[in-house]
mmCIF file of C-alpha atoms and ligand atoms in Angstrom:
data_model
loop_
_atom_site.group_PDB
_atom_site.id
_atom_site.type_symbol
_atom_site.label_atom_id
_atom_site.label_comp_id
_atom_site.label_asym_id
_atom_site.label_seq_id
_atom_site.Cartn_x
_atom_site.Cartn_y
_atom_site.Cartn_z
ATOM 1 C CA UNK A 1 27.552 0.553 -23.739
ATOM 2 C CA UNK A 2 25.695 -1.632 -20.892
ATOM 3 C CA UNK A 3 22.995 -3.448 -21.937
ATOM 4 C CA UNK A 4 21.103 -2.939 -18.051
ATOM 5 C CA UNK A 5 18.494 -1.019 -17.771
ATOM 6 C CA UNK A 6 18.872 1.483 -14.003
ATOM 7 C CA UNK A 7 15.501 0.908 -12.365
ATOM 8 C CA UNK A 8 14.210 4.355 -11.171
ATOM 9 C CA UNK A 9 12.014 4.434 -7.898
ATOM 10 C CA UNK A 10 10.825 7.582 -6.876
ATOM 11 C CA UNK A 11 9.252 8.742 -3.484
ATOM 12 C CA UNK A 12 6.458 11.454 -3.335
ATOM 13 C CA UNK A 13 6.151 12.662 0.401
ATOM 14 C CA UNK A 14 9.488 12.788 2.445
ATOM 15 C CA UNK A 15 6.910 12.021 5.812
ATOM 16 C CA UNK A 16 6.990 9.196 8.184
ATOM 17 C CA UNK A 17 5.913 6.641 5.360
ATOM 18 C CA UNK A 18 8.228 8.366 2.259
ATOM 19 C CA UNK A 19 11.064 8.380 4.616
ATOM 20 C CA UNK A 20 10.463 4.407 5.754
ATOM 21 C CA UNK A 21 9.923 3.494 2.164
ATOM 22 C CA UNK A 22 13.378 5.133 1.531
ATOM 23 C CA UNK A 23 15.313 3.706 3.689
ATOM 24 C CA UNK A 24 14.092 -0.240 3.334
ATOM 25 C CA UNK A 25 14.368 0.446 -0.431
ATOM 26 C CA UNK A 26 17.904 1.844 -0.357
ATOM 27 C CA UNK A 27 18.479 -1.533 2.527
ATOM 28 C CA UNK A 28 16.761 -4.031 0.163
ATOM 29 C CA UNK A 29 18.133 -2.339 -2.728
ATOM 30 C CA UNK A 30 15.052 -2.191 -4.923
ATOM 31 C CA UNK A 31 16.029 0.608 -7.287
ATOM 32 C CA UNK A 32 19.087 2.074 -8.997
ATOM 33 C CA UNK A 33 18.011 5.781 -8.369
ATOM 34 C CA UNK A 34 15.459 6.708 -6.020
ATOM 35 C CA UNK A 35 13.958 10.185 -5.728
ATOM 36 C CA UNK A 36 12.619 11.528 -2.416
ATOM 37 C CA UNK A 37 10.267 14.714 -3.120
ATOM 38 C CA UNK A 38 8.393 16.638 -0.853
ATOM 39 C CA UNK A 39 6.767 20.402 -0.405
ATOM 40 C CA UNK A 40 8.734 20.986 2.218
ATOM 41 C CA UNK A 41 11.986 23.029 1.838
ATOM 42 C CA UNK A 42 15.298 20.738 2.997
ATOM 43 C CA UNK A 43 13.061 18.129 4.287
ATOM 44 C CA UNK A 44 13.541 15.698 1.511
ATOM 45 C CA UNK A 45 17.485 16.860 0.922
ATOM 46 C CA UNK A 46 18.263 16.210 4.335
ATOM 47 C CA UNK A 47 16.126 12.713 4.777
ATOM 48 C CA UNK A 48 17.952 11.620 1.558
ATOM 49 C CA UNK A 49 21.566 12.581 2.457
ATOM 50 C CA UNK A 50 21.174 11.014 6.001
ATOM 51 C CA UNK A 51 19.456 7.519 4.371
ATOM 52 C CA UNK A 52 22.045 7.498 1.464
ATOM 53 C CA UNK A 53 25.313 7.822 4.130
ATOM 54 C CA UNK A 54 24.078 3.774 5.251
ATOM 55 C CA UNK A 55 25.279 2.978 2.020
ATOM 56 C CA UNK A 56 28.842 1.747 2.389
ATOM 57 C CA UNK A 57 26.829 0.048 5.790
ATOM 58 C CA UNK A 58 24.596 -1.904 3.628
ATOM 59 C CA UNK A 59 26.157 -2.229 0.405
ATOM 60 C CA UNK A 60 24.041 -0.281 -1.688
ATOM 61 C CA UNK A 61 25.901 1.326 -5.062
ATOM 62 C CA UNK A 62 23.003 3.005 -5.852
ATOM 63 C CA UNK A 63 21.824 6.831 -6.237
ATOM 64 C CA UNK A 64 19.161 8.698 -3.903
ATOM 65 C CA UNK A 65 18.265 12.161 -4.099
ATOM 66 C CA UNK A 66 15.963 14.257 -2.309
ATOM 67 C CA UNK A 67 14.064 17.305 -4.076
ATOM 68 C CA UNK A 68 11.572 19.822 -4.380
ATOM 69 C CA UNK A 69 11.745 19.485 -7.943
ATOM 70 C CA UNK A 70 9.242 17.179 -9.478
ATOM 71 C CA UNK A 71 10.836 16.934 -12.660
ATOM 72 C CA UNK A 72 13.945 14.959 -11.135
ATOM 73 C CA UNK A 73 11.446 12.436 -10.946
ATOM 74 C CA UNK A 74 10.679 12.194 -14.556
ATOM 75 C CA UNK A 75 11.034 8.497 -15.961
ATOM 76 C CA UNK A 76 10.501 6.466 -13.041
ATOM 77 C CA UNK A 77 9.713 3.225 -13.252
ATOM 78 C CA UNK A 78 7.495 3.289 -10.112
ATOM 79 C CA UNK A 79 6.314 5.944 -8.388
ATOM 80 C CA UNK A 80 4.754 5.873 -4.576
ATOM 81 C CA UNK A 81 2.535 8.329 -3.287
ATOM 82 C CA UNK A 82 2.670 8.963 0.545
ATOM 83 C CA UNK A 83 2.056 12.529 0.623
ATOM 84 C CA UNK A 84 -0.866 14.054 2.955
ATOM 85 C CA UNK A 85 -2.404 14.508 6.031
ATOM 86 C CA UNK A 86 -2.123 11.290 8.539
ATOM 87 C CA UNK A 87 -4.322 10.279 11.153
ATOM 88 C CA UNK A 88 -3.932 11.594 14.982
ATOM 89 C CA UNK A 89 -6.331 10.301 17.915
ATOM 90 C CA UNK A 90 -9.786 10.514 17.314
ATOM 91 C CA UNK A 91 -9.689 10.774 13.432
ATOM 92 C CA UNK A 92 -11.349 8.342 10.992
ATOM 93 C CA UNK A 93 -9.374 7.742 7.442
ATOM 94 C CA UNK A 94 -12.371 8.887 5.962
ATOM 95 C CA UNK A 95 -11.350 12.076 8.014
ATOM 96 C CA UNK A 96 -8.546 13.000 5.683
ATOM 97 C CA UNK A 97 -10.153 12.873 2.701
ATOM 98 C CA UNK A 98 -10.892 16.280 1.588
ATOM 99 C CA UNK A 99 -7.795 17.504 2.276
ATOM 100 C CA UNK A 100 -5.797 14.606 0.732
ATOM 101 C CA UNK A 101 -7.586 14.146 -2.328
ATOM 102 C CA UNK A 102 -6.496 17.704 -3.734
ATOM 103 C CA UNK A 103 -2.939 16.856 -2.153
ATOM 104 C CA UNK A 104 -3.660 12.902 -5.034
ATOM 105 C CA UNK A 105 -4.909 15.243 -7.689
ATOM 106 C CA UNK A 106 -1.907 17.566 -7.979
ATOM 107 C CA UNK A 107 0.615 14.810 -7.628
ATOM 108 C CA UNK A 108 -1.032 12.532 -10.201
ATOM 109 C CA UNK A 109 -1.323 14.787 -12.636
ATOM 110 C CA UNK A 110 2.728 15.559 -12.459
ATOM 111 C CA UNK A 111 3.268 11.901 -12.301
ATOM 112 C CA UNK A 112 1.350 11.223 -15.767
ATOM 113 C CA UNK A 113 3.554 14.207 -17.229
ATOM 114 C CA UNK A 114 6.642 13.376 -16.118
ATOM 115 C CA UNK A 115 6.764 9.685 -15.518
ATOM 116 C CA UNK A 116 3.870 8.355 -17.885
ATOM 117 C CA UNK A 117 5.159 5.052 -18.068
ATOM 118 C CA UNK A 118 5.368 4.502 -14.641
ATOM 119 C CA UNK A 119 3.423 2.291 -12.260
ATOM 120 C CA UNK A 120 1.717 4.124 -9.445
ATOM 121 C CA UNK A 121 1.655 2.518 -6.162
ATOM 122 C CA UNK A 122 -0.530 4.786 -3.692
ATOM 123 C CA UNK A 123 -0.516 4.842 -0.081
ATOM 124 C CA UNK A 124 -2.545 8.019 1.299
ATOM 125 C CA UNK A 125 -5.402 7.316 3.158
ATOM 126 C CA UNK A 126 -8.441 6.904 2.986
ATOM 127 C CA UNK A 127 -6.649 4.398 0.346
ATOM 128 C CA UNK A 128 -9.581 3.126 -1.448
ATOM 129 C CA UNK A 129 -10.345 6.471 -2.547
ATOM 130 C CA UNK A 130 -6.643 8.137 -3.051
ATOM 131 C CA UNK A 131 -6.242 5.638 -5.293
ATOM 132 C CA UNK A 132 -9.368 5.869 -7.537
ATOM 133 C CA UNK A 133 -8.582 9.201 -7.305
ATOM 134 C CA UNK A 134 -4.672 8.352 -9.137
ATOM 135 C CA UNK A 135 -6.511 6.477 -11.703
ATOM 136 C CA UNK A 136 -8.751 8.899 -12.599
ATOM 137 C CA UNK A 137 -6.744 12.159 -12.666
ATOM 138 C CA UNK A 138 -3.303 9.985 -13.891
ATOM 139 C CA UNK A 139 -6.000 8.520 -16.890
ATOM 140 C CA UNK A 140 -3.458 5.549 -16.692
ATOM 141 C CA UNK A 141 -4.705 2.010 -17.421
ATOM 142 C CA UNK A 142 -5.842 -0.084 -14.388
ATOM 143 C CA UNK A 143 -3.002 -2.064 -14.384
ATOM 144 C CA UNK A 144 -0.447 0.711 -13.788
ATOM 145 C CA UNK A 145 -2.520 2.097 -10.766
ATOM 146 C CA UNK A 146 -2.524 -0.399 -7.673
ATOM 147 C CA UNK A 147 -3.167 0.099 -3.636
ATOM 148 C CA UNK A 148 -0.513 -0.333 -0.247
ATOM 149 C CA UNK A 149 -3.234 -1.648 2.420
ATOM 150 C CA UNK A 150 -3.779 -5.749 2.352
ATOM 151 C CA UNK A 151 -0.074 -6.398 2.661
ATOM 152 C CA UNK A 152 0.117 -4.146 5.744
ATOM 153 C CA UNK A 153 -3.201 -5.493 7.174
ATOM 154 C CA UNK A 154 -1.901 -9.159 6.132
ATOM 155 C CA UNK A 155 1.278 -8.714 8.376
ATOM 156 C CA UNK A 156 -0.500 -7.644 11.067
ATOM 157 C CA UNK A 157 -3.123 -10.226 10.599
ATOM 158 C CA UNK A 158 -0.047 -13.102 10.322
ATOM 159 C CA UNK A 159 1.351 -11.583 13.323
ATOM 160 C CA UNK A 160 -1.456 -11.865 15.416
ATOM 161 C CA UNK A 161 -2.057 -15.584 14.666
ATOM 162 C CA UNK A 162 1.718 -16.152 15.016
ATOM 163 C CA UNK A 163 1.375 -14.760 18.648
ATOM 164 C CA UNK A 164 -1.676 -17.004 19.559
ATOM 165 C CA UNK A 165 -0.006 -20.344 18.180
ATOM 166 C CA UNK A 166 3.607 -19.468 19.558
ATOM 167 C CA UNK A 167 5.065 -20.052 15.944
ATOM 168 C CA UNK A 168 7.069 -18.031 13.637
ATOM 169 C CA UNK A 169 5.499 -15.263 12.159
ATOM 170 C CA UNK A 170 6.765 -15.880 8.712
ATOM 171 C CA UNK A 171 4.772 -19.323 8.634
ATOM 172 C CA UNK A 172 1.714 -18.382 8.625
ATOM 173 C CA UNK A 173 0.092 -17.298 5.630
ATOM 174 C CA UNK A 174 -2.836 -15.310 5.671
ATOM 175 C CA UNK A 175 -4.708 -12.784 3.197
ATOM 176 C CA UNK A 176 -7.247 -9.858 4.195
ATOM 177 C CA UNK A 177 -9.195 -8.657 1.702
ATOM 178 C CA UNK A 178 -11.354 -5.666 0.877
ATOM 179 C CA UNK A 179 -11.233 -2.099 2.639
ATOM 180 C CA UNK A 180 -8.613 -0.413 4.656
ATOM 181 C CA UNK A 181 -10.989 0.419 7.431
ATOM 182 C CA UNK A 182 -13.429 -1.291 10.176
ATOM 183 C CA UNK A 183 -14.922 -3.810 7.314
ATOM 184 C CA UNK A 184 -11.774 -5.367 6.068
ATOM 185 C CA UNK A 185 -12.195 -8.879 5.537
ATOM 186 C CA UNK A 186 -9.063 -10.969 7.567
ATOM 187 C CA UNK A 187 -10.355 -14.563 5.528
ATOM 188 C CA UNK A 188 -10.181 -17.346 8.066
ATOM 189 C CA UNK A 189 -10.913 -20.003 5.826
ATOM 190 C CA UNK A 190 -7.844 -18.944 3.930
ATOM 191 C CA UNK A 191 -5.436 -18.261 6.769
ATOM 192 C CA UNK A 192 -2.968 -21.499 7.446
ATOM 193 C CA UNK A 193 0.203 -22.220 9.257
ATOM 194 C CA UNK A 194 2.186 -24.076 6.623
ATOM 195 C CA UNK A 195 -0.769 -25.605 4.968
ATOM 196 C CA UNK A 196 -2.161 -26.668 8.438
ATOM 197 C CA UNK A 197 -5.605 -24.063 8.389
ATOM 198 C CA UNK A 198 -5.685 -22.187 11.557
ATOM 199 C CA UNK A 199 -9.205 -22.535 11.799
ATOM 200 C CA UNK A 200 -8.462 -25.961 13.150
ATOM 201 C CA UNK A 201 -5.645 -24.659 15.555
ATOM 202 C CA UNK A 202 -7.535 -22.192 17.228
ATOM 203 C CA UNK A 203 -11.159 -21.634 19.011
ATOM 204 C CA UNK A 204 -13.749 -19.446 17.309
ATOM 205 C CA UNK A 205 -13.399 -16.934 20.332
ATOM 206 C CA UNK A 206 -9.808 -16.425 19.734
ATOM 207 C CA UNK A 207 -9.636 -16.403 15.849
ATOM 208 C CA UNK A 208 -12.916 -13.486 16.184
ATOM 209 C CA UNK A 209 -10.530 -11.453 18.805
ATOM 210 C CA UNK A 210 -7.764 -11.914 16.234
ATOM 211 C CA UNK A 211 -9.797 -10.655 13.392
ATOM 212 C CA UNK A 212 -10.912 -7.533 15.114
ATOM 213 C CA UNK A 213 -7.795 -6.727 16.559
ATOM 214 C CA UNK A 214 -6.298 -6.635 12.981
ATOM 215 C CA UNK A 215 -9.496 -4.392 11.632
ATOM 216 C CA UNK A 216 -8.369 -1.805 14.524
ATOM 217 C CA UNK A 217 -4.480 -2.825 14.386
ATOM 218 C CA UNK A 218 -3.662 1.252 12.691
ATOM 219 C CA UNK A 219 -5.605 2.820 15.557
ATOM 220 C CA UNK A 220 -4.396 1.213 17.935
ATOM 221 C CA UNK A 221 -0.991 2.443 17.156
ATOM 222 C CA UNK A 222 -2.490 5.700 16.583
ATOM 223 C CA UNK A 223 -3.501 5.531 20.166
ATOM 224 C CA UNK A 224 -0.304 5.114 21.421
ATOM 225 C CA UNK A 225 1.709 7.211 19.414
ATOM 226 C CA UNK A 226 -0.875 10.292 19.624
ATOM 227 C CA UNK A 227 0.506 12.366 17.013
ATOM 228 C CA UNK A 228 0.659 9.994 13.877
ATOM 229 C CA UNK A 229 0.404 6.397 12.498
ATOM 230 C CA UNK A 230 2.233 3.710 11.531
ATOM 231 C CA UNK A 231 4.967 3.945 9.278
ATOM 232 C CA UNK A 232 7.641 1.545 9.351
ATOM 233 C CA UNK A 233 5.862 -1.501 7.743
ATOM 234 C CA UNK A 234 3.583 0.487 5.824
ATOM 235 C CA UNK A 235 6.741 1.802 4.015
ATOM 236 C CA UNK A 236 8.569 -1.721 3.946
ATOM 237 C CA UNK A 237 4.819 -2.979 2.665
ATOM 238 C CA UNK A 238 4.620 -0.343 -0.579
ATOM 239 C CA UNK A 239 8.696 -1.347 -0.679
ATOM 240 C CA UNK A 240 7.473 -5.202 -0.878
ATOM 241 C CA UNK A 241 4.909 -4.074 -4.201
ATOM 242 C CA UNK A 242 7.389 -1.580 -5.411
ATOM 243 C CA UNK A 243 10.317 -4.866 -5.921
ATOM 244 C CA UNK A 244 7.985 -7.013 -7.418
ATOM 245 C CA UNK A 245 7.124 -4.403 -9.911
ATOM 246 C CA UNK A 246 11.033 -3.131 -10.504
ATOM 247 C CA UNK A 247 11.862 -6.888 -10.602
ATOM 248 C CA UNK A 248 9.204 -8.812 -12.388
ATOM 249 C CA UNK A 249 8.857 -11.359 -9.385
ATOM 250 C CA UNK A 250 5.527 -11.809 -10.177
ATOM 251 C CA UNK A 251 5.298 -12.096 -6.450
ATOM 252 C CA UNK A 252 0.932 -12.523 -4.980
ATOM 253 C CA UNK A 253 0.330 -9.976 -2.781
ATOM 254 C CA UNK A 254 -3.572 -8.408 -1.393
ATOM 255 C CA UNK A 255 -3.461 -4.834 -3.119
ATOM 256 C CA UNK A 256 -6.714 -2.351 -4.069
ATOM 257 C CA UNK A 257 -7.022 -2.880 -7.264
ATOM 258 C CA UNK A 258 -9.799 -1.603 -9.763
ATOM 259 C CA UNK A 259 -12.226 -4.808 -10.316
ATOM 260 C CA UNK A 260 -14.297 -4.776 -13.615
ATOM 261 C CA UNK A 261 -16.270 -8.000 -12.828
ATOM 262 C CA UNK A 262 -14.104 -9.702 -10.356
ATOM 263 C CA UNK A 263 -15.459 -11.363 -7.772
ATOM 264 C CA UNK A 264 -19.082 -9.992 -9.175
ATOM 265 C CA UNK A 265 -17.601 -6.022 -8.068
ATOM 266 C CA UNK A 266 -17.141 -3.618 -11.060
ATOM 267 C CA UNK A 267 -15.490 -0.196 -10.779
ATOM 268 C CA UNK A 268 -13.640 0.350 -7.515
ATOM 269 C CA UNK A 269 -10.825 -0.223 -6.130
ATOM 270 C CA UNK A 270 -11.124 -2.759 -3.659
ATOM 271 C CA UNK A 271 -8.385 -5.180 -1.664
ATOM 272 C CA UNK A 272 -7.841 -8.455 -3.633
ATOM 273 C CA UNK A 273 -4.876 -10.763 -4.346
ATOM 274 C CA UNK A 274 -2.906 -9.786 -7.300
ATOM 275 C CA UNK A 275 0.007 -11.222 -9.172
ATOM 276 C CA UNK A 276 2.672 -8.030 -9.264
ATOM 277 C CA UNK A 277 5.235 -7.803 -12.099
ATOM 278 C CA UNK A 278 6.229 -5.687 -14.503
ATOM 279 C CA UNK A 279 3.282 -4.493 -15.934
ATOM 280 C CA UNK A 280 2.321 -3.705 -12.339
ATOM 281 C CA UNK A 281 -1.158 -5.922 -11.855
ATOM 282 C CA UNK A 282 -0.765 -8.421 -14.173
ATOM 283 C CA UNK A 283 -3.467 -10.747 -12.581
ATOM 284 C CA UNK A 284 -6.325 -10.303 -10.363
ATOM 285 C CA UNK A 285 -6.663 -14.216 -8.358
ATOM 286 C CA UNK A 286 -10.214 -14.931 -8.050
ATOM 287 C CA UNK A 287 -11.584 -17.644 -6.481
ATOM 288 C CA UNK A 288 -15.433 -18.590 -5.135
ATOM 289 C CA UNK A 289 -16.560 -16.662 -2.209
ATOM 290 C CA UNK A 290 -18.689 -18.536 0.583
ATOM 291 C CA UNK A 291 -22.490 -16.486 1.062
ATOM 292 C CA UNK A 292 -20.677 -15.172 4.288
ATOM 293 C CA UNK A 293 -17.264 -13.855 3.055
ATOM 294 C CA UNK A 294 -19.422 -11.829 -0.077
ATOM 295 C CA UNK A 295 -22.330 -10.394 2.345
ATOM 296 C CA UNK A 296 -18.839 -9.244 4.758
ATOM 297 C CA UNK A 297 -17.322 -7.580 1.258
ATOM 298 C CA UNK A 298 -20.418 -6.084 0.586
ATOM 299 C CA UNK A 299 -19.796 -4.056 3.235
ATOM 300 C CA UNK A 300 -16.634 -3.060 1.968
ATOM 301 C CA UNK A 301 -17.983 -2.271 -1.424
ATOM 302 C CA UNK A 302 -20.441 0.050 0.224
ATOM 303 C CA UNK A 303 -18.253 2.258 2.213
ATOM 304 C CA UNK A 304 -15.700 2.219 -0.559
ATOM 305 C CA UNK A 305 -18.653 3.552 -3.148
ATOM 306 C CA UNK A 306 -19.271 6.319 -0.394
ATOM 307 C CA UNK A 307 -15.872 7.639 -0.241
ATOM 308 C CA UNK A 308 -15.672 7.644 -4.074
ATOM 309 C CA UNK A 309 -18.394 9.822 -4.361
ATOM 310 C CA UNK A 310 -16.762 12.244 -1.106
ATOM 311 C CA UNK A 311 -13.702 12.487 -3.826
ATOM 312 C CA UNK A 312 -16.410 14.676 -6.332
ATOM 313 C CA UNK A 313 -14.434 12.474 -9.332
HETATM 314 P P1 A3D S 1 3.397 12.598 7.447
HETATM 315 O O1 A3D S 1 4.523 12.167 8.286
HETATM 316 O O2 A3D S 1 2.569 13.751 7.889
HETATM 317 O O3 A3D S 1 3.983 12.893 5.994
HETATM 318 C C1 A3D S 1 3.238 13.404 4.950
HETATM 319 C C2 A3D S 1 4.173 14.212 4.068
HETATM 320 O O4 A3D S 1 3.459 14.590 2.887
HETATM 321 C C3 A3D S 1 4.691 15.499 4.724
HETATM 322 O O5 A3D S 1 6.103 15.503 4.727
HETATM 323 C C4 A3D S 1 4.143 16.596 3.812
HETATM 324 O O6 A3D S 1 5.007 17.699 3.681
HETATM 325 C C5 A3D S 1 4.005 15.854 2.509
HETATM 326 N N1 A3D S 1 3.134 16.503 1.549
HETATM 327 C C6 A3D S 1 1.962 17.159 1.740
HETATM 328 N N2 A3D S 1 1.499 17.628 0.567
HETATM 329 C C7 A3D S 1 2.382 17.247 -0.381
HETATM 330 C C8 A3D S 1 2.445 17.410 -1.784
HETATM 331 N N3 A3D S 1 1.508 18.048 -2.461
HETATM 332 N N4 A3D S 1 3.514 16.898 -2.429
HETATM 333 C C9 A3D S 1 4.479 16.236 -1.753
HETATM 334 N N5 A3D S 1 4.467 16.039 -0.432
HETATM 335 C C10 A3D S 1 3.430 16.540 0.246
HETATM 336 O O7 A3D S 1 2.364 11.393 7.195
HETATM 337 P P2 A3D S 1 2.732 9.834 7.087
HETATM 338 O O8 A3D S 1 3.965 9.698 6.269
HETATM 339 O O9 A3D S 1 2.654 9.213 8.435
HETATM 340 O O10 A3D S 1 1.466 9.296 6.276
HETATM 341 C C11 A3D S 1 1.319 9.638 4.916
HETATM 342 C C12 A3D S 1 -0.024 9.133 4.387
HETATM 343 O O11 A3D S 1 -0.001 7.699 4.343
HETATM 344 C C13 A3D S 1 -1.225 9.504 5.254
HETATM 345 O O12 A3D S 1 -2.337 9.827 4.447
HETATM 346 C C14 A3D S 1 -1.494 8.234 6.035
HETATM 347 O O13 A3D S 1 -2.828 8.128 6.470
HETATM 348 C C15 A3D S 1 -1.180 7.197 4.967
HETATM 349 N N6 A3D S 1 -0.912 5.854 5.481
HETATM 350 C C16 A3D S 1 -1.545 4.836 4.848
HETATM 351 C C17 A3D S 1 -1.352 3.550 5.280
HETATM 352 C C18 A3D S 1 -2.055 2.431 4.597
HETATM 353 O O14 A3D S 1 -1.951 1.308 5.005
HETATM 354 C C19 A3D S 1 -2.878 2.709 3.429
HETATM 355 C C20 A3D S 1 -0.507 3.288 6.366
HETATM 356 C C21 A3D S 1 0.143 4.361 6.975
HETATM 357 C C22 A3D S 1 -0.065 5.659 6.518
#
């Protein structure tokens, strides 16, 4: 018998983010079997048939399966939520939340019955409270439960100071911290090309034009595409958390994570950089704040503690 252990990945919402998620995990090959469930009827059957014919195209010998059927997810390793109501033009996250937090409820408690070993990546917005909401109703241990918003914001941020320098995006290294919304903290003093800190590369005007243009970089899409939001590198960015997870890379990514203490915050989930592995958040990296950078994530902390108590948990 083989001594290898199939890594199970499965996908709850088969919408624009479930189906991107799919598709770069069956490309990067993340996961043995991956699971693609939805509500709707044929929605998730079809999306999986069509993503799992690129497979002799991109090498992947895996299995993926779409279903209305929770319990074909049962086991998985990690599970992402992307089910619920996205934005459209006009609408706040906070918009969405009393619709999507019965939508985080239901699915939680399946995944604690049928995958309780799991780690829970969640990616419904508003984000900070979907996935409080996990951890509550899944009752699973703060490591196990873990936010998609800082690595999407982070790209975005990286882009945007790639653009202004003229240099390859993949160079610069930049973190953004705290809420998915208006307050999200891009850090300058942490952003760098290389090791070169951008803070000397660029003026003050441009790096503050840079910084807001990543706190509205989801509506702006929004904007254009009228009927929805992003959803290609939000599902490569919950793809990115899912690998380290399945693989034990141990890879340092900014994810909400619950803080009991950390950086002086106690229970909330709240953007951070944490080490990713198998045990899901194995380490929260804290490190001194300047006065400026904790009276910004104060902010944070308040709007996050407002949309906690919206969720009624
Ligand atoms: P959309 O394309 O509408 O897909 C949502 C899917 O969820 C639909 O196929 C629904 O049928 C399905 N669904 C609804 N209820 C259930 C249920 N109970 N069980 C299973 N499936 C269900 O939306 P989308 O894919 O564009 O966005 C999904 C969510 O991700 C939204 O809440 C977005 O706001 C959020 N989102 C978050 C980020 C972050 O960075 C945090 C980025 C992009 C989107």
């Amino acid at each position: 018998m083989s001594k290898y252990k199939a890594r199970k990945l499965s996908i709850i919402g088969a919408g624009a983010v479930g189906t991107s998620a799919a598709q770069w995990s069956v490309q990067r090959q993340i996961a043995d079997d991956i699971v693609l469930y939805d509500v709707v009827e044929g929605l998730p059957q079809g999306k999986a048939l069509d993503i799992g014919q690129t497979a002799p195209l991109n090498g992947f010998a895996g299995r993926i399966a779409g279903t209305n059927d929770f319990s074909l997810t049962a086991d998985s390793d990690v599970v992402i939520v992307t089910a619920g109501l996205a934005r459209k033009p006009g609408m706040s996250r906070d918009d969405l939340l009393e619709k999507n937090v019965q939508i985080v409820k239901g699915i939680s408690e399946q995944v604690a019955s049928y995958s309780p070993e799991c780690c829970l990546i969640v990616v419904t917005n508003p984000i900070d409270a979907m996935v409080y909401t996990a951890f509550k109703v899944s009752g699973f241990p703060r490591q196990r439960v873990v936010g998609m918003a800082g690595v999407l914001d982070s790209a975005r941020y990286r882009v945007l100071i790639a653009k202004a320098l003229g240099v390859a995006p993949c160079d610069v290294t930049a973190l953004v911290m705290g809420i998915h919304g208006d307050n999200m903290l891009p850090m300058i003093r942490l952003a760098s090309v290389n090791g070169v800190p951008v803070a000397d590369l660029l003026s003050k005007e441009a790096i503050d034009e840079i910084v807001k243009k990543t706190q509205y970089g989801g509506a702006e899409i929004v904007q254009h595409l009228k009927t929805g939001s992003a959803f290609t590198t939000p599902g490569l960015a919950a793809v990115e958390m899912a690998e380290s997870i399945l693989k034990d890379s141990k890879r340092v990514m900014p994810c909400a994570a619950y803080l009991e203490g950390e950086f002086g915050i106690s229970g909330l989930f709240m953007g951070v950089p944490v080490v990713l592995g198998a045990e899901g958040v194995e380490r929260i990296l804290e490190f001194p704040l300047t006065n400026d950078e904790k009276a910004a994530l104060e902010l944070s902390v308040n709007a996050v503690k407002k949309q906690m108590e919206a969720t009624g948990l």
